[in-house]
mmCIF file of C-alpha atoms in Angstrom:
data_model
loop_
_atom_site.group_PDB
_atom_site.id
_atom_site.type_symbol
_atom_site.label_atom_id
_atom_site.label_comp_id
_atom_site.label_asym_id
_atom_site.label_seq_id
_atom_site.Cartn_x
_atom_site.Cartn_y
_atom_site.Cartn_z
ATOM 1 C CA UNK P 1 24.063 -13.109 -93.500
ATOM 2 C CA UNK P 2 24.982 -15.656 -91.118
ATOM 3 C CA UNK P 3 23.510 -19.119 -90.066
ATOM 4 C CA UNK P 4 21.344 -17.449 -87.394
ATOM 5 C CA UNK P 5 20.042 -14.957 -89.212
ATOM 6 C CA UNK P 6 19.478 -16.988 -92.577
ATOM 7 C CA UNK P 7 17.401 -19.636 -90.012
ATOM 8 C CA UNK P 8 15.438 -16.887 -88.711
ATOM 9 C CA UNK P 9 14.586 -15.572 -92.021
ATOM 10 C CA UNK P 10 13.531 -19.119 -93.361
ATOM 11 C CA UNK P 11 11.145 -19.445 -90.468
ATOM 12 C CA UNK P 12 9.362 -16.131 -90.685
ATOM 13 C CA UNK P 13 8.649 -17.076 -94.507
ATOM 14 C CA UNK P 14 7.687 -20.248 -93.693
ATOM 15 C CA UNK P 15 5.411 -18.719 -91.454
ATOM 16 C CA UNK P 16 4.082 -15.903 -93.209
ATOM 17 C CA UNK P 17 3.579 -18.505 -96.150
ATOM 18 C CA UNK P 18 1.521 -20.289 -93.604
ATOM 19 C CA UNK P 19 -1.014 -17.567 -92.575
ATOM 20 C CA UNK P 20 -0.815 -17.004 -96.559
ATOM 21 C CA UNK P 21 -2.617 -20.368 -96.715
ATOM 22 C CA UNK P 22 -4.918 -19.915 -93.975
ATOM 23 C CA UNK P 23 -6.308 -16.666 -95.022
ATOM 24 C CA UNK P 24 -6.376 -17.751 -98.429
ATOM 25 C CA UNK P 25 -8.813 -21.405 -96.864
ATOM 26 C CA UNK P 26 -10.614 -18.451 -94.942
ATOM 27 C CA UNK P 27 -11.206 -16.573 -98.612
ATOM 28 C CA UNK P 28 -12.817 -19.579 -99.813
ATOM 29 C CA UNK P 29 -15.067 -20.826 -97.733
ATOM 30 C CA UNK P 30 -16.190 -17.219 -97.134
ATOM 31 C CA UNK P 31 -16.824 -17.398 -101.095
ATOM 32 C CA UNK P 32 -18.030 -20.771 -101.270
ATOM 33 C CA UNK P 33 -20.829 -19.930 -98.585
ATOM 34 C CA UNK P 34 -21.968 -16.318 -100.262
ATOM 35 C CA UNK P 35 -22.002 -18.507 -104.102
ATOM 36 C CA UNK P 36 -24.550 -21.133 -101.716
ATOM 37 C CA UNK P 37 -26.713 -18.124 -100.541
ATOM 38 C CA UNK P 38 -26.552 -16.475 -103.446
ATOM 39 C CA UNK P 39 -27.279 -19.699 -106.107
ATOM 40 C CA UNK P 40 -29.961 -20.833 -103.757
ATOM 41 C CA UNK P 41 -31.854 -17.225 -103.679
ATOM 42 C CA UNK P 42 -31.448 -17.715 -107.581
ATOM 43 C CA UNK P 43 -32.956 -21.205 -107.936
ATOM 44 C CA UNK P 44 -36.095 -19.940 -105.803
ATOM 45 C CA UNK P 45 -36.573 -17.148 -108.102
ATOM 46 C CA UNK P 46 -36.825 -19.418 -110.673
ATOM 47 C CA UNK P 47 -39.591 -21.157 -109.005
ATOM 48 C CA UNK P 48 -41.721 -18.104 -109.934
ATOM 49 C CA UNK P 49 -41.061 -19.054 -113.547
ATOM 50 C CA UNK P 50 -44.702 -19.946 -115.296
ATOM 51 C CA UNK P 51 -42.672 -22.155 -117.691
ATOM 52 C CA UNK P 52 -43.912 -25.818 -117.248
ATOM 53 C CA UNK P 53 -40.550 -27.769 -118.134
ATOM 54 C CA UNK P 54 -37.759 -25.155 -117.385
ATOM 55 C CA UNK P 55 -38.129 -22.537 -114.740
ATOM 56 C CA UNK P 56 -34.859 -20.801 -114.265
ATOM 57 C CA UNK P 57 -33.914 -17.739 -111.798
ATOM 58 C CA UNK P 58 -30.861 -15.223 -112.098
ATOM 59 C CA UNK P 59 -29.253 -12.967 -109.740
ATOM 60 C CA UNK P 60 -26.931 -10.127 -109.923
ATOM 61 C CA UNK P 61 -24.774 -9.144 -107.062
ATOM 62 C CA UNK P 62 -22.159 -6.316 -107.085
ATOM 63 C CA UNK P 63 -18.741 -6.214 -105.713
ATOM 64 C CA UNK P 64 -19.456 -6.225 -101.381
ATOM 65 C CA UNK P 65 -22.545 -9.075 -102.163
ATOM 66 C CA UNK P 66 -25.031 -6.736 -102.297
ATOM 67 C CA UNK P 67 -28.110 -7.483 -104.676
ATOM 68 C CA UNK P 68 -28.271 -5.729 -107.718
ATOM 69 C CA UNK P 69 -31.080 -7.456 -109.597
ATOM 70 C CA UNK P 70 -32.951 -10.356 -110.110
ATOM 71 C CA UNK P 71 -34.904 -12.183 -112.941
ATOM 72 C CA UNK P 72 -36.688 -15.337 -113.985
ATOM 73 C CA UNK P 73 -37.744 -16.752 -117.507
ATOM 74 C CA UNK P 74 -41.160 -15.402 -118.433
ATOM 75 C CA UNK P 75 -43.103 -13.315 -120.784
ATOM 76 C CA UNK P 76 -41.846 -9.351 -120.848
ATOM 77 C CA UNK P 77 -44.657 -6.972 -118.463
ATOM 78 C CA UNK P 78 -47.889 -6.921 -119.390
ATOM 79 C CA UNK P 79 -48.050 -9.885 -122.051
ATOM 80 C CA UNK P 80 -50.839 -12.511 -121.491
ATOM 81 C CA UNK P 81 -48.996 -15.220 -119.844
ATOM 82 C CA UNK P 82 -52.005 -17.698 -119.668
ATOM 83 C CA UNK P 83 -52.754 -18.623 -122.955
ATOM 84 C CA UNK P 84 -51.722 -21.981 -123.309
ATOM 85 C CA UNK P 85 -50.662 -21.807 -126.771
ATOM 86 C CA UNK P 86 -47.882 -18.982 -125.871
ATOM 87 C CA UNK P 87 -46.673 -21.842 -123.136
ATOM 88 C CA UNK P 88 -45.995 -24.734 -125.092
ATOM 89 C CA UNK P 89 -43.149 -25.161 -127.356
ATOM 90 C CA UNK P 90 -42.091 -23.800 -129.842
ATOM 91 C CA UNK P 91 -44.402 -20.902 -129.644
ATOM 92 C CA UNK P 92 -42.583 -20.608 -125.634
ATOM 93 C CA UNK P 93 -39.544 -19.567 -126.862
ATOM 94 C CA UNK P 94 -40.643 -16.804 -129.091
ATOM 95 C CA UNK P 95 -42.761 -15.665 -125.894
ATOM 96 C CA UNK P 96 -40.309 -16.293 -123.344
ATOM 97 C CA UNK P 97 -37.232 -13.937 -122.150
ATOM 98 C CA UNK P 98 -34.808 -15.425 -120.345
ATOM 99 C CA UNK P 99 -33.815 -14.988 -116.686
ATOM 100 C CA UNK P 100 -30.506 -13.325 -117.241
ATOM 101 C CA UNK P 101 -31.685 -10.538 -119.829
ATOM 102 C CA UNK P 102 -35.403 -10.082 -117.709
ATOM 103 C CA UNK P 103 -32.235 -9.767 -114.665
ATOM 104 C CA UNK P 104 -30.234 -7.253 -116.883
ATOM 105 C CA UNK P 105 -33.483 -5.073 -118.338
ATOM 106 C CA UNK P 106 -34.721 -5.531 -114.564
ATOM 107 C CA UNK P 107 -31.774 -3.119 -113.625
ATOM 108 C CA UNK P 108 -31.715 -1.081 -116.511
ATOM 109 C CA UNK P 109 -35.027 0.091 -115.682
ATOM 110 C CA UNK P 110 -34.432 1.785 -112.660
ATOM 111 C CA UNK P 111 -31.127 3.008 -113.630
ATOM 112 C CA UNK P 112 -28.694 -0.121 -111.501
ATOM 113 C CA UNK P 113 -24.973 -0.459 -112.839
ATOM 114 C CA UNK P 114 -24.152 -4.156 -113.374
ATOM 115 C CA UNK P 115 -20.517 -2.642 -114.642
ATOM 116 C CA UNK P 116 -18.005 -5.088 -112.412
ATOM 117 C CA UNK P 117 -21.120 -7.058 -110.992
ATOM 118 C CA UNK P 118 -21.215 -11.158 -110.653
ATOM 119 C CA UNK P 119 -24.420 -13.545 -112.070
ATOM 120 C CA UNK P 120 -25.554 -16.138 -110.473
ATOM 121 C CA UNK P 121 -27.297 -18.720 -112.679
ATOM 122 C CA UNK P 122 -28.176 -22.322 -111.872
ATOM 123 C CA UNK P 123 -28.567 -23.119 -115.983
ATOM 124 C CA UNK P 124 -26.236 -22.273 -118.457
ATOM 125 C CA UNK P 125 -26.634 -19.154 -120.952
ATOM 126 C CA UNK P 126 -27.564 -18.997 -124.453
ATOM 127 C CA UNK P 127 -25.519 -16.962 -127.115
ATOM 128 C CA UNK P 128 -28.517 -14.166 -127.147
ATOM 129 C CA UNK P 129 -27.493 -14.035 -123.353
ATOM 130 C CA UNK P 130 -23.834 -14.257 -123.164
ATOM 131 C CA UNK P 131 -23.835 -11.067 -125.481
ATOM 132 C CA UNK P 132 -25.890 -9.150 -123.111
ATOM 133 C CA UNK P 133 -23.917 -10.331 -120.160
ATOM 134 C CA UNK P 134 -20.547 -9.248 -121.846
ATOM 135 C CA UNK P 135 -22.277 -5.660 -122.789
ATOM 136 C CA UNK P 136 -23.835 -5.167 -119.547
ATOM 137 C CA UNK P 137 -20.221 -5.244 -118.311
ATOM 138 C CA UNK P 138 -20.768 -8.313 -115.754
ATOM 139 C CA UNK P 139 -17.634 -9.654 -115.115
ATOM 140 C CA UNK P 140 -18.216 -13.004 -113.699
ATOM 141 C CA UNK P 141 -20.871 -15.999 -114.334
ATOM 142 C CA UNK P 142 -21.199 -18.646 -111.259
ATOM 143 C CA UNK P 143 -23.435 -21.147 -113.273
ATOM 144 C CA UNK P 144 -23.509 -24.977 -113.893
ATOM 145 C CA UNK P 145 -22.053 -26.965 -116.770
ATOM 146 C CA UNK P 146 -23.777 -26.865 -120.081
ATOM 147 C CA UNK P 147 -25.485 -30.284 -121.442
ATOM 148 C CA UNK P 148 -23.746 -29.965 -124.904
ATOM 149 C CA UNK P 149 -26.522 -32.516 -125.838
ATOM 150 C CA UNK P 150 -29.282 -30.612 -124.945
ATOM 151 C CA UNK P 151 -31.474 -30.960 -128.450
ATOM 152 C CA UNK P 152 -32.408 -27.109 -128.414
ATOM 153 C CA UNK P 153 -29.417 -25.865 -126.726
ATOM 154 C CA UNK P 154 -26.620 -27.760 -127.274
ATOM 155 C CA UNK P 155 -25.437 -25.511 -130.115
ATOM 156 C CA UNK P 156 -25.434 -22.364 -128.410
ATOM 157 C CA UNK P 157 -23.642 -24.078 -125.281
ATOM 158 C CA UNK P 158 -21.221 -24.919 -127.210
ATOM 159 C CA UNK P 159 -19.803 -21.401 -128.523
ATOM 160 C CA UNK P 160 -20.627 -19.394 -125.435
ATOM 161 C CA UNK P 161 -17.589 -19.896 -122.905
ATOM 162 C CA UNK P 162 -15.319 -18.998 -125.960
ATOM 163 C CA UNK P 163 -17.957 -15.558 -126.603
ATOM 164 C CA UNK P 164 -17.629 -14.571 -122.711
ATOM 165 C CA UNK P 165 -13.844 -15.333 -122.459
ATOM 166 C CA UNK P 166 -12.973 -13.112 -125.298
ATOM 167 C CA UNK P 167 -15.883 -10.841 -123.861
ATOM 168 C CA UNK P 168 -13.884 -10.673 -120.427
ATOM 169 C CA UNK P 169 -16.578 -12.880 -118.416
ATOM 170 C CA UNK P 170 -14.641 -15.341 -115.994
ATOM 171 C CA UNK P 171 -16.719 -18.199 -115.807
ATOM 172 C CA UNK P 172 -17.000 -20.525 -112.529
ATOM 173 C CA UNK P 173 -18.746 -23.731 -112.350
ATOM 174 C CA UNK P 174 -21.129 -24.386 -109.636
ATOM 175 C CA UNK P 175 -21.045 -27.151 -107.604
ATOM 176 C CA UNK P 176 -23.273 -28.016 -104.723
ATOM 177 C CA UNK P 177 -21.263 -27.535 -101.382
ATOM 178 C CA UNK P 178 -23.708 -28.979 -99.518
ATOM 179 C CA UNK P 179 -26.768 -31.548 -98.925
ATOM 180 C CA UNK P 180 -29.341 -28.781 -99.285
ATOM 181 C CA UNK P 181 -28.554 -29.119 -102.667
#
């Protein structure tokens, strides 16, 4: 190859390496502004939650962004949720399903796939949680760092990123990309 053509081959790599890059920004913020919507449709959900210290919301989204289910801590269909004895703890957590299974049964009922879907969680999951992500067959969990001290939680925090690795669950962190948050 000579000198000329060599140069022009550097260049076109050096551009195509360039629009590499630039699609690849693109990509991101694309993502980065579908995790916002998405995190911030999850977080009002939770809002619905009757739980007095913890209300947490869950979405599920499938491949092209489009909403699969949703789900908030709360007592299953039905169940008395005014009783105040059923509302404070510990009694609550006997009571209580979690946002990401009530999410995951929400679908199952009327017959959704969540095979290949993402979660969107503003909390972090417990063990009893992480298992029915994994066998749900949700591939990826957009949620925020576990407090490892939490006196209730801690323990399960702990153990679940190693469950949904070896379960095949990428894990993202969330971070607030923005002052709405």
């Amino acid at each position: 190859m000579t000198g000329t053509a060599a140069s022009h081959c550097g260049e076109m790599h050096l551009e195509m390496t360039k629009r590499r890059q630039e699609i690849e920004r693109e990509v991101g913020r694309a993502v980065a502004k579908w995790d916002a919507r998405w995190m911030a449709i999850a977080k009002e959900i939770g809002s619905w939650s009757k739980d007095r210290s913890r209300g947490v919301g869950c979405v599920i989204v499938g491949p092209y962004n489009e909403l699969r289910s949703t789900g908030f801590n709360g007592f299953p269909r039905g169940v008395n949720d005014e009783l105040k004895s059923r509302l404070e703890r510990p009694a609550k957590y006997r009571w209580t399903e979690h946002a990401e299974r009530n999410a995951i049964y929400n679908a199952a009922r009327v017959g959704i796939p969540l095979e290949g879907c993402r979660m969107y969680l503003p909390w972090f999951p417990c063990m009893d949680c992480a298992r029915a992500i994994i066998q749900s067959g949700i591939c990826e969990l957009i949620c925020v760092k576990p407090d490892l001290a939490d006196a209730h939680w801690g323990a399960d925090f702990a153990e679940v990123p190693q469950m949904l690795h070896e379960g095949g669950v990428r894990v993202r962190w969330w971070k607030a990309h923005s002052r709405k948050e």
